XYZ file of C-alpha atoms in Angstrom:
735
model
C 24.940 15.905 -29.488
C 21.410 15.177 -28.174
C 18.884 18.001 -28.142
C 18.132 19.579 -24.821
C 15.354 21.922 -23.736
C 16.521 25.448 -23.038
C 15.812 26.607 -19.534
C 14.189 29.934 -20.357
C 11.161 30.099 -18.041
C 11.709 32.635 -15.293
C 9.860 33.088 -12.036
C 7.130 35.262 -13.595
C 6.459 32.633 -16.284
C 6.280 29.893 -13.672
C 3.766 31.869 -11.633
C 1.711 32.625 -14.726
C 1.560 28.995 -15.820
C 0.529 27.827 -12.356
C -2.135 30.509 -11.957
C -3.482 29.726 -15.403
C -3.793 26.060 -14.481
C -5.780 26.894 -11.326
C -8.053 29.702 -12.447
C -11.051 28.012 -14.073
C -14.767 27.547 -14.053
C -14.809 26.230 -10.456
C -14.856 29.713 -8.927
C -17.933 30.596 -11.042
C -19.833 27.484 -9.887
C -18.747 26.159 -6.494
C -19.238 29.114 -4.121
C -23.028 28.891 -4.405
C -23.012 25.110 -3.892
C -20.604 25.398 -0.935
C -22.714 28.158 0.640
C -25.513 25.630 1.211
C -23.128 23.482 3.193
C -21.126 26.002 5.208
C -23.054 29.233 5.102
C -20.847 32.380 5.096
C -17.985 30.169 6.346
C -17.532 29.189 2.706
C -15.033 32.084 2.729
C -12.929 30.227 5.292
C -13.411 26.976 3.325
C -11.545 28.421 0.332
C -8.750 29.567 2.631
C -8.525 26.193 4.369
C -8.542 24.353 1.032
C -5.602 26.443 -0.123
C -3.683 25.627 3.079
C -4.377 21.866 2.737
C -3.205 21.919 -0.892
C 0.157 23.425 0.226
C 1.804 20.097 1.361
C 1.131 18.491 -2.011
C 2.400 21.621 -3.750
C 5.639 21.495 -1.775
C 5.995 17.760 -2.391
C 5.448 18.173 -6.105
C 7.973 21.012 -6.188
C 10.579 18.795 -4.496
C 10.023 15.906 -6.887
C 10.090 18.266 -9.868
C 13.595 19.457 -8.916
C 14.756 15.881 -8.393
C 13.210 14.461 -11.548
C 12.539 17.343 -13.930
C 12.510 15.081 -16.930
C 9.781 12.786 -15.608
C 6.831 15.165 -15.291
C 3.312 14.284 -14.343
C 1.697 13.346 -11.070
C 1.102 9.773 -12.169
C 4.755 9.252 -13.055
C 5.978 10.527 -9.697
C 3.555 8.376 -7.733
C 4.198 5.296 -9.851
C 7.967 5.596 -9.407
C 7.703 6.465 -5.725
C 4.889 4.236 -4.549
C 5.044 1.420 -7.074
C 2.820 0.173 -9.925
C -0.133 -0.677 -7.666
C -0.520 2.798 -6.199
C 0.563 4.200 -9.580
C -2.486 2.456 -11.067
C -4.709 3.997 -8.402
C -3.143 7.415 -8.988
C -3.456 7.139 -12.763
C -7.106 6.103 -12.654
C -7.882 8.570 -9.848
C -6.259 11.507 -11.695
C -7.988 10.526 -14.912
C -11.381 10.480 -13.194
C -10.631 13.701 -11.310
C -9.791 15.587 -14.472
C -12.791 14.024 -16.289
C -15.042 15.133 -13.452
C -13.499 18.603 -13.498
C -14.096 18.888 -17.219
C -17.702 17.723 -16.810
C -18.147 20.212 -13.941
C -16.929 23.049 -16.167
C -19.503 22.160 -18.818
C -22.507 21.497 -16.572
C -21.751 24.497 -14.344
C -20.503 26.877 -17.014
C -23.212 26.445 -19.636
C -25.808 28.360 -17.510
C -23.563 31.419 -17.853
C -23.554 30.955 -21.620
C -27.310 30.592 -21.683
C -28.039 33.439 -19.250
C -29.348 35.493 -22.137
C -30.924 32.567 -23.949
C -33.715 30.235 -22.992
C -32.180 26.860 -23.823
C -31.889 23.554 -21.866
C -28.555 23.184 -20.054
C -27.729 19.489 -20.464
C -28.248 19.208 -24.237
C -26.051 22.266 -24.751
C -23.419 20.906 -22.380
C -23.424 17.541 -24.167
C -23.094 19.252 -27.537
C -20.185 21.393 -26.348
C -18.502 18.308 -24.850
C -18.842 16.471 -28.152
C -17.334 19.463 -30.020
C -14.380 19.632 -27.613
C -13.771 15.904 -27.927
C -13.687 16.245 -31.708
C -11.315 19.224 -31.464
C -8.930 17.130 -29.352
C -9.270 14.172 -31.693
C -8.356 16.282 -34.721
C -5.419 17.763 -32.834
C -5.901 21.531 -32.714
C -2.510 23.222 -32.456
C -1.098 26.572 -31.419
C -3.335 26.858 -28.357
C -0.621 28.145 -26.017
C -1.014 31.851 -26.782
C -4.784 31.521 -26.789
C -4.635 29.973 -23.340
C -2.561 32.914 -22.037
C -5.069 35.367 -23.517
C -7.970 33.482 -21.916
C -6.312 33.539 -18.493
C -5.499 37.256 -18.836
C -9.147 38.134 -19.639
C -10.445 35.984 -16.757
C -8.016 37.554 -14.296
C -8.935 41.054 -15.421
C -12.668 40.335 -14.972
C -12.103 38.774 -11.553
C -9.907 41.598 -10.285
C -12.494 44.111 -11.487
C -15.181 42.062 -9.720
C -13.210 42.191 -6.427
C -12.183 45.848 -6.616
C -15.650 46.983 -7.665
C -17.546 44.730 -5.261
C -15.660 45.072 -1.960
C -17.033 48.580 -1.178
C -20.587 47.320 -1.660
C -20.468 44.390 0.777
C -23.063 44.271 3.565
C -21.900 42.947 6.916
C -25.343 41.547 7.700
C -24.847 38.881 5.010
C -21.922 37.482 7.051
C -24.094 36.844 10.083
C -24.211 33.323 11.520
C -20.704 32.718 10.105
C -20.200 29.426 11.969
C -23.836 28.273 12.245
C -23.097 25.136 10.221
C -20.279 24.117 12.571
C -16.966 22.459 11.782
C -18.683 19.659 9.879
C -20.187 22.099 7.388
C -16.870 23.927 7.065
C -14.911 20.728 6.345
C -17.529 19.470 3.898
C -17.399 22.758 1.991
C -13.597 22.706 2.058
C -13.640 19.282 0.454
C -16.109 20.452 -2.154
C -13.993 23.430 -3.289
C -10.670 21.528 -3.019
C -10.683 20.820 -6.752
C -10.432 24.563 -7.480
C -6.721 24.339 -6.619
C -5.965 21.155 -8.590
C -3.808 22.916 -11.183
C -1.280 24.246 -8.697
C 1.243 21.507 -9.490
C 0.929 21.914 -13.284
C 4.316 23.620 -13.473
C 6.050 20.304 -12.704
C 5.257 19.082 -16.205
C 7.527 21.816 -17.726
C 10.204 21.694 -14.987
C 12.920 20.938 -17.573
C 12.385 24.392 -19.069
C 12.583 26.395 -15.851
C 15.739 28.374 -15.161
C 17.169 28.066 -11.664
C 14.539 25.383 -10.890
C 15.531 24.851 -7.258
C 14.467 28.471 -6.614
C 11.858 29.276 -9.268
C 9.772 26.105 -9.058
C 9.008 26.258 -5.318
C 8.684 30.072 -5.337
C 6.460 29.916 -8.418
C 4.183 27.264 -6.948
C 3.977 28.969 -3.562
C 3.504 32.400 -5.123
C 0.739 31.233 -7.456
C -0.998 29.317 -4.678
C -0.931 32.330 -2.369
C -2.179 34.643 -5.119
C -4.963 32.302 -6.219
C -6.071 31.560 -2.632
C -6.246 35.303 -1.888
C -8.148 35.953 -5.118
C -10.608 33.130 -4.491
C -11.208 34.294 -0.895
C -11.802 37.874 -1.973
C -14.176 36.806 -4.768
C -16.188 34.736 -2.312
C -16.133 37.581 0.225
C -17.744 39.793 -2.430
C -20.207 37.154 -3.587
C -21.402 36.431 -0.038
C -21.352 40.074 1.009
C -23.428 41.576 -1.812
C -25.989 38.834 -2.539
C -28.829 37.477 -0.403
C -27.814 33.932 0.691
C -30.998 32.299 -0.644
C -30.450 33.759 -4.068
C -26.756 32.908 -4.109
C -27.140 29.270 -2.964
C -30.075 28.469 -5.276
C -28.652 30.054 -8.411
C -26.830 28.302 -11.207
C -25.032 31.574 -12.003
C -24.132 32.996 -8.537
C -21.390 35.289 -9.825
C -23.766 37.043 -12.229
C -26.093 37.992 -9.358
C -23.143 39.391 -7.421
C -22.029 41.355 -10.502
C -25.546 42.739 -11.024
C -25.497 44.079 -7.476
C -22.132 45.831 -7.794
C -20.947 46.327 -11.381
C -24.102 46.803 -13.407
C -24.791 45.417 -16.875
C -21.262 45.973 -18.149
C -19.947 43.955 -15.237
C -22.419 41.176 -15.938
C -21.263 41.003 -19.547
C -17.619 40.857 -18.360
C -18.423 37.995 -15.986
C -20.319 36.106 -18.689
C -17.357 36.451 -21.050
C -14.951 35.313 -18.335
C -17.205 32.380 -17.453
C -17.474 31.296 -21.099
C -13.699 31.467 -21.460
C -13.275 29.500 -18.223
C -15.740 26.915 -19.432
C -13.864 26.384 -22.694
C -10.423 26.499 -21.046
C -11.239 24.148 -18.166
C -13.280 21.652 -20.176
C -10.736 21.496 -22.961
C -7.879 21.153 -20.507
C -9.844 18.389 -18.746
C -10.169 16.387 -21.942
C -6.613 17.059 -23.050
C -4.944 16.357 -19.688
C -7.083 13.405 -18.589
C -6.633 11.598 -21.893
C -2.899 11.563 -21.237
C -3.292 9.320 -18.208
C -4.690 6.184 -19.900
C -2.084 6.859 -22.611
C 0.762 7.021 -20.059
C -0.533 3.978 -18.154
C -0.732 1.977 -21.342
C 2.860 2.973 -22.138
C 3.855 1.627 -18.703
C 1.898 -1.620 -19.376
C -0.696 -0.783 -16.688
C -3.456 -0.464 -19.327
C -4.097 -2.093 -22.700
C -1.532 -1.107 -25.377
C -4.290 -0.033 -27.739
C -4.628 3.189 -25.695
C -1.170 4.268 -26.971
C -2.146 4.050 -30.618
C -1.689 7.341 -32.495
C -3.965 8.094 -35.436
C -1.964 8.154 -38.636
C -3.577 11.297 -39.984
C -4.607 13.270 -36.883
C -1.545 12.410 -34.777
C -3.581 12.053 -31.573
C -4.252 9.100 -29.156
C -7.748 8.521 -30.482
C -8.807 5.729 -28.123
C -7.581 7.506 -25.002
C -9.384 10.705 -25.969
C -12.527 8.832 -26.985
C -12.620 6.925 -23.702
C -12.220 10.156 -21.728
C -14.882 11.908 -23.776
C -17.284 9.033 -23.261
C -16.838 9.247 -19.481
C -17.468 13.011 -19.518
C -20.629 12.622 -21.622
C -22.006 10.027 -19.194
C -21.241 12.297 -16.229
C -22.937 15.266 -17.845
C -25.998 13.229 -18.792
C -26.649 11.335 -15.565
C -24.778 12.802 -12.565
C -26.020 15.924 -10.658
C -23.644 18.871 -10.647
C -23.117 18.756 -6.869
C -22.055 15.099 -6.979
C -19.768 15.779 -9.947
C -18.054 18.513 -7.907
C -17.726 16.300 -4.856
C -16.353 13.363 -6.825
C -13.874 15.620 -8.640
C -12.554 16.895 -5.320
C -12.507 13.459 -3.675
C -10.323 11.958 -6.400
C -8.061 14.993 -6.368
C -7.622 14.604 -2.598
C -6.614 10.996 -3.032
C -4.080 11.885 -5.714
C -2.568 14.673 -3.596
C -2.307 12.276 -0.646
C -0.383 9.893 -2.867
C 1.875 12.772 -3.996
C 2.749 13.420 -0.356
C 3.342 9.716 0.215
C 5.599 9.539 -2.828
C 7.984 12.109 -1.318
C 8.214 10.035 1.862
C 8.886 6.963 -0.235
C 11.668 8.645 -2.193
C 13.284 10.101 0.936
C 13.146 6.942 3.023
C 13.854 4.527 0.178
C 17.286 3.624 -1.152
C 16.862 5.680 -4.337
C 20.354 6.851 -5.314
C 19.190 9.044 -8.209
C 16.746 10.998 -6.029
C 18.629 14.214 -5.252
C 16.243 17.213 -5.184
C 17.719 20.676 -5.226
C 14.693 21.877 -3.217
C 13.508 19.989 -0.165
C 10.045 20.382 1.343
C 10.338 22.058 4.740
C 9.291 20.362 8.004
C 9.545 16.911 6.433
C 7.801 14.516 7.078
C 5.237 16.463 9.093
C 4.231 18.567 6.129
C 3.408 15.457 4.125
C 1.679 13.697 6.980
C -0.519 16.722 7.621
C -1.403 16.828 3.938
C -2.360 13.148 3.894
C -4.348 13.276 7.151
C -6.065 16.542 6.237
C -7.105 15.257 2.848
C -8.682 12.075 4.102
C -10.345 14.025 6.918
C -12.080 16.121 4.277
C -13.352 13.066 2.388
C -14.954 11.813 5.563
C -17.058 14.983 5.775
C -18.073 15.130 2.119
C -20.921 12.652 2.311
C -21.611 9.109 1.191
C -21.315 9.397 -2.579
C -17.762 10.809 -2.713
C -16.641 8.303 -0.086
C -18.238 5.354 -1.875
C -16.971 6.637 -5.241
C -13.415 6.885 -3.904
C -13.609 3.386 -2.409
C -15.113 1.864 -5.556
C -12.580 3.432 -7.914
C -9.704 2.502 -5.590
C -10.949 -1.107 -5.263
C -11.512 -1.308 -9.030
C -7.965 -0.020 -9.645
C -6.535 -2.630 -7.277
C -8.452 -5.430 -8.981
C -7.360 -4.148 -12.389
C -3.736 -4.160 -11.272
C -3.947 -7.618 -9.711
C -5.696 -9.333 -12.611
C -4.305 -7.403 -15.554
C -1.185 -5.372 -14.865
C 0.810 -7.219 -12.195
C 1.997 -9.964 -14.520
C 3.038 -7.396 -17.134
C 5.250 -5.108 -15.007
C 8.564 -5.929 -13.402
C 9.321 -2.845 -11.319
C 8.573 -1.529 -7.878
C 8.343 1.849 -6.247
C 10.683 3.374 -3.686
C 7.996 2.901 -1.013
C 8.130 -0.886 -1.404
C 11.784 -0.898 -0.419
C 11.065 1.432 2.485
C 8.504 -1.039 3.827
C 10.769 -3.988 3.048
C 13.637 -2.466 4.990
C 11.352 -1.625 7.904
C 9.965 -5.174 7.990
C 13.508 -6.541 7.763
C 14.739 -4.390 10.673
C 11.834 -5.525 12.844
C 12.450 -9.157 11.937
C 16.162 -8.836 12.773
C 15.318 -7.145 16.116
C 12.877 -9.936 16.981
C 15.394 -12.596 16.028
C 18.096 -10.949 18.116
C 15.790 -10.742 21.122
C 14.842 -14.415 20.699
C 18.439 -15.673 20.316
C 19.669 -13.592 23.290
C 16.964 -14.924 25.644
C 18.611 -15.435 29.019
C 15.876 -17.537 30.559
C 16.404 -21.262 30.310
C 14.316 -23.041 27.718
C 12.092 -25.793 29.030
C 11.685 -28.388 26.300
C 9.031 -31.077 26.461
C 9.414 -34.205 24.316
C 6.120 -36.051 23.885
C 6.227 -39.656 22.620
C 3.869 -42.629 22.611
C 4.256 -46.380 22.917
C 4.705 -46.572 19.137
C 7.788 -44.318 19.176
C 10.926 -46.318 18.337
C 14.182 -45.994 20.200
C 15.898 -44.393 17.224
C 13.246 -41.722 16.869
C 13.215 -41.034 20.600
C 16.976 -40.579 20.458
C 16.628 -38.036 17.609
C 13.886 -36.141 19.452
C 15.905 -36.085 22.620
C 19.054 -35.000 20.841
C 17.326 -32.072 19.150
C 15.602 -31.128 22.417
C 18.905 -31.292 24.329
C 20.662 -29.057 21.809
C 17.901 -26.438 21.948
C 17.782 -26.553 25.753
C 21.564 -26.609 26.322
C 22.171 -23.578 24.116
C 19.822 -21.611 26.359
C 20.706 -23.129 29.771
C 17.485 -25.057 29.951
C 16.254 -28.576 30.646
C 14.407 -31.412 28.922
C 11.407 -33.452 29.995
C 10.618 -36.654 28.147
C 7.120 -38.060 28.658
C 5.527 -41.158 27.179
C 1.787 -40.602 26.879
C -0.279 -43.793 27.097
C -3.900 -43.774 26.001
C -6.413 -46.205 27.459
C -10.065 -46.810 26.683
C -12.684 -44.683 28.389
C -13.934 -47.772 30.240
C -10.588 -48.257 32.020
C -10.140 -46.267 35.238
C -7.064 -44.034 34.990
C -5.959 -45.013 38.522
C -5.857 -48.657 37.594
C -4.085 -47.986 34.291
C -1.441 -45.856 35.946
C -0.656 -48.623 38.429
C -0.206 -51.210 35.682
C 3.175 -51.135 33.972
C 3.148 -52.593 30.467
C 6.129 -54.043 28.644
C 6.191 -50.865 26.560
C 6.503 -48.819 29.724
C 9.395 -50.920 30.968
C 11.135 -50.634 27.595
C 10.679 -46.864 27.624
C 12.301 -46.480 31.029
C 15.161 -48.862 30.196
C 16.099 -47.076 26.993
C 15.478 -43.511 28.256
C 17.659 -43.723 31.383
C 20.939 -44.207 29.486
C 19.872 -41.614 26.908
C 19.596 -38.989 29.612
C 23.215 -39.585 30.524
C 24.393 -39.109 26.927
C 23.460 -35.416 26.833
C 25.010 -32.731 28.979
C 21.669 -31.222 29.980
C 19.212 -31.937 32.830
C 16.706 -34.552 31.626
C 13.691 -35.894 33.492
C 11.338 -38.561 32.196
C 8.069 -40.224 33.058
C 4.760 -41.526 31.805
C 1.234 -40.131 31.756
C -1.898 -42.182 31.247
C -5.017 -40.552 29.828
C -8.179 -41.192 27.864
C -7.238 -38.541 25.275
C -3.563 -38.267 24.398
C -3.734 -35.020 22.438
C -5.474 -33.130 25.271
C -3.077 -34.631 27.802
C -0.057 -33.401 25.829
C -1.460 -29.869 25.480
C -2.460 -29.738 29.168
C 0.887 -31.068 30.393
C 2.792 -28.550 28.231
C 0.764 -25.794 29.852
C 1.296 -27.247 33.341
C 5.056 -27.444 32.858
C 5.165 -23.959 31.258
C 7.130 -25.443 28.386
C 8.870 -23.196 25.821
C 9.046 -25.923 23.160
C 7.044 -29.043 22.550
C 8.704 -31.718 20.378
C 6.544 -34.264 18.533
C 7.069 -36.802 15.841
C 5.755 -35.572 12.512
C 3.309 -38.136 11.112
C 1.810 -38.745 7.704
C -1.677 -37.324 7.273
C -4.486 -39.894 7.096
C -7.016 -39.797 4.264
C -9.589 -37.954 6.413
C -7.134 -35.169 7.309
C -8.463 -32.635 4.743
C -11.894 -32.833 6.391
C -11.364 -33.615 10.056
C -7.739 -32.628 10.608
C -5.156 -34.658 12.496
C -4.103 -35.235 16.073
C -0.772 -33.492 15.500
C -2.522 -30.498 13.934
C -4.861 -30.265 16.915
C -1.979 -30.335 19.369
C -0.105 -27.712 17.355
C -3.062 -25.349 17.484
C -3.899 -25.946 21.150
C -0.426 -26.118 22.632
C 0.526 -23.033 24.675
C 4.092 -23.037 23.304
C 6.082 -23.375 20.108
C 5.821 -26.839 18.560
C 8.626 -28.620 16.735
C 7.514 -31.466 14.463
C 10.430 -33.765 13.719
C 10.649 -35.946 10.630
C 13.521 -38.301 11.483
C 15.520 -39.780 8.648
C 18.378 -41.519 10.488
C 20.048 -38.398 11.835
C 23.635 -39.294 12.751
C 25.590 -36.042 12.682
C 24.883 -32.411 11.982
C 27.395 -30.643 9.792
C 24.938 -28.409 8.010
C 21.558 -26.989 8.987
C 19.438 -25.569 6.158
C 16.747 -23.005 6.984
C 14.118 -22.028 4.441
C 11.383 -19.387 4.481
C 8.136 -18.907 2.598
C 8.682 -15.598 0.748
C 8.960 -13.448 3.867
C 11.290 -12.787 6.788
C 12.643 -15.842 8.616
C 10.701 -16.742 11.724
C 12.965 -15.869 14.702
C 12.297 -19.281 16.272
C 13.551 -21.036 13.158
C 16.806 -19.141 13.343
C 17.020 -19.841 17.095
C 16.497 -23.588 16.617
C 18.940 -23.759 13.674
C 21.599 -21.787 15.587
C 21.266 -24.053 18.621
C 21.532 -27.265 16.528
C 24.510 -26.041 14.517
C 26.307 -24.598 17.532
C 26.061 -27.754 19.635
C 27.189 -29.920 16.685
C 29.910 -27.556 15.510
C 28.212 -27.238 12.139
C 27.091 -24.404 9.882
C 23.828 -22.817 8.756
C 22.545 -22.205 5.249
C 19.820 -19.588 4.905
C 17.773 -20.358 1.815
C 15.642 -17.488 0.497
C 13.330 -17.807 -2.532
C 13.327 -14.864 -4.922
C 11.224 -14.522 -8.040
C 13.119 -14.472 -11.305
C 11.604 -11.038 -12.055
C 12.826 -9.472 -8.771
C 14.414 -6.026 -9.043
C 18.044 -5.340 -8.201
C 16.970 -3.187 -5.258
C 14.967 -6.103 -3.888
C 17.965 -8.447 -4.187
C 20.259 -5.981 -2.434
C 17.837 -5.324 0.423
C 17.233 -9.015 1.046
C 20.957 -9.765 0.952
C 21.532 -7.042 3.546
C 18.766 -8.561 5.692
C 20.364 -12.014 5.451
C 23.745 -10.499 6.343
C 22.244 -9.045 9.531
C 20.802 -12.462 10.411
C 24.220 -13.968 9.808
C 25.799 -11.566 12.317
C 23.365 -12.825 15.012
C 24.354 -16.481 14.649
C 27.235 -18.048 16.525
C 28.264 -20.407 13.678
C 29.339 -19.920 10.060
C 26.363 -18.935 7.861
C 25.969 -19.346 4.119
C 23.514 -16.950 2.519
C 21.758 -18.446 -0.476
C 19.178 -16.447 -2.509
C 17.497 -18.906 -4.841
C 16.017 -17.190 -7.901
C 13.188 -19.417 -8.884
C 9.651 -19.683 -10.140
C 9.256 -23.054 -8.338
C 10.590 -22.820 -4.769
C 9.532 -26.375 -3.880
C 11.526 -27.965 -6.643
C 14.618 -25.828 -6.228
C 14.573 -26.007 -2.415
C 14.556 -29.757 -2.552
C 17.627 -29.899 -4.766
C 19.561 -27.504 -2.497
C 18.343 -28.864 0.841
C 19.331 -32.457 0.217
C 22.975 -31.358 0.547
C 22.368 -30.653 4.268
C 21.973 -32.905 7.273
C 18.881 -31.294 8.738
C 16.164 -28.978 7.407
C 14.478 -26.328 9.552
C 11.233 -25.136 7.977
C 8.035 -23.454 9.078
C 4.360 -23.808 8.297
C 2.323 -21.928 5.722
C -0.982 -21.719 3.980
C -3.370 -21.568 6.942
C -5.456 -24.435 8.250
C -8.325 -24.400 5.719
C -6.176 -23.718 2.667
C -3.566 -26.222 3.845
C -6.140 -28.926 4.417
C -7.759 -28.414 1.050
C -4.775 -27.830 -1.208
C -1.786 -29.002 0.791
C 1.032 -26.945 2.217
C 4.285 -26.261 0.280
C 6.295 -26.834 3.494
C 4.803 -30.284 3.887
C 5.545 -31.126 0.271
C 9.159 -29.993 0.644
C 9.614 -32.114 3.808
C 8.139 -35.143 2.042
C 10.514 -34.637 -0.899
C 13.874 -34.207 0.861
C 16.045 -37.032 2.164
C 17.353 -35.397 5.342
C 15.826 -35.035 8.797
C 13.399 -32.090 9.001
C 12.257 -29.924 11.896
C 9.016 -28.045 11.252
C 8.702 -25.022 13.526
C 5.225 -23.864 14.520
C 5.920 -20.572 16.226
C 3.500 -18.814 18.570
C 5.742 -16.198 20.115
C 5.719 -12.867 18.297
C 4.226 -14.449 15.207
C 2.919 -12.235 12.419
C -0.812 -11.671 12.088
C -2.522 -12.297 8.758
C -2.370 -8.669 7.614
C 1.237 -8.228 8.576
C 2.125 -11.558 6.984
C 0.450 -10.448 3.765
C 2.476 -7.235 3.770
C 5.671 -9.187 4.436
C 5.015 -11.536 1.510
C 4.184 -8.626 -0.763
C 7.297 -6.603 -0.067
C 9.718 -9.473 0.383
């Protein structure tokens, strides 16, 4: 029988653990720094920070009851939001904890040295080095010591509040809102990191009895207690100390203690500050080193970070890397910026925690069944996300730039290192995929059910053969007939600039006569209104685009032509018409189309263009044939991705009026595999891809597929409801 952890942590233990994770050196350091920004409203800043932490606390509590065995903010975000955002969360949390540890050392050492005349930074660096060595050598049995440290700190803080409140002077609270809302929000962002430990209990959720009750109550109870304690401490600090002294001091709490508790109180505060320094800094090294270790285990970081020292039993490289970052921060970054960066990264992580809950709830995650659900979902999470990023915007340039740089660096690291090594996705990806699929189906339905008659323009030239004209007209007639429309066939003749158009239009060439003679019987072969004529111009491509606009055409049919050698540099006539035409353009590659029993539709790693489905459905319906929907799927695709895409294809099938075969092609080379499957059909319907510049320089996969198949191909260039570049990128990523 496998070993299981006994659930023996009651509500009091949960509250104690969470309070212990929050109470640290921040309250000894940050009030003075925040006072410069917000004035006496720093009191309200601590209260507001506690309120804005609440959504993340509720979200973490919910995920802890759903996945008690997982533990850790990074794990929840990685599983909920996917490896990319998991990478950002892992790096962000690592940096946040590293900054918090550095803040504890830089801000806490002045309390240690209050009675000694020694330089702060060298002592802080020395203490950091000692703590790194302690973690490297694997000091054990620290649990009871941590409890004792927290108990002493709480006792000193409660004494500070009880002894200081009667001595507060109301004049020190004057000008409470002089710094305005901007100062309040900036200070709130600065002190946000003081509450970072509120979700610590999730890491031991497996050991909590009655977790659906005790975890949320424990987190909420500890957050309320800590917020109240912080607010009261700051009320005392602001109310008993002149603001100039408080804001300019490296040891603001000592000055407040001197004013209220005397020398014994000062000694108690120094002892509490030293304990907080050791506790917070050590926890920062210990906790933050776990993140590169966990990311390496998940293949998001180099495997060397998971190596455990044979003798010491610790992840040496992960701890060393974390220690090196802290030493650099202590040596070169001012304490105010360390505090701001610590809070900024914590805000980002908490925003991702809130997003992870939304991803799990909205995604098709069968195993996600929390016994506690965050109230007022999803508004609680949305407020947490919006409030967090609002704070970052008021914290100044350095935190904002730091957050952007670390986020961008995390994205680049994932793209160039991790993406090829992981084969999983988060619940959020499937949420977005399903949303994109629903929108695509709705657009396709609206397009297919269009009641207005389609006006189809067929543009040919004197070089167009009778066989190709017949194919163009047949395709045009099928598209128009299915939607109660009509067809216009126009032969565009181009004459030299020196020839007057009036004279050219009055002269009928043998080609013109042949066009009329062969087109008249063709119009009678299709049960759809067909008109035909000729247009003479000096510039055929402009004439075609202008006439399509004049006729208010829905579709323009052209012969697809081979690209000349200069095409990569100057483009082609067909490409110009496709870009300038006011309607959808169908480029037809005719390969002796006789009958249509099967229409194959392919897509380029994204939803099917509604117009492609519309054209395919019209062709198959008029010919009494069937449709095959070909979808490329990477060999490494997840089972959830396969199921979602198959459901999407099934919804498309229900919109078509002919039999539909759904074919998901698992491949690492869509061009090769599409060609082998497509050649079994009579006609291929395909879109465009790559963009103009990229396509001209490197060629388009769609063009290469058309050139490789043996059947007739219709290339759809859609302009109605087409996806923009950002949306198209999202579609390709999630599909």
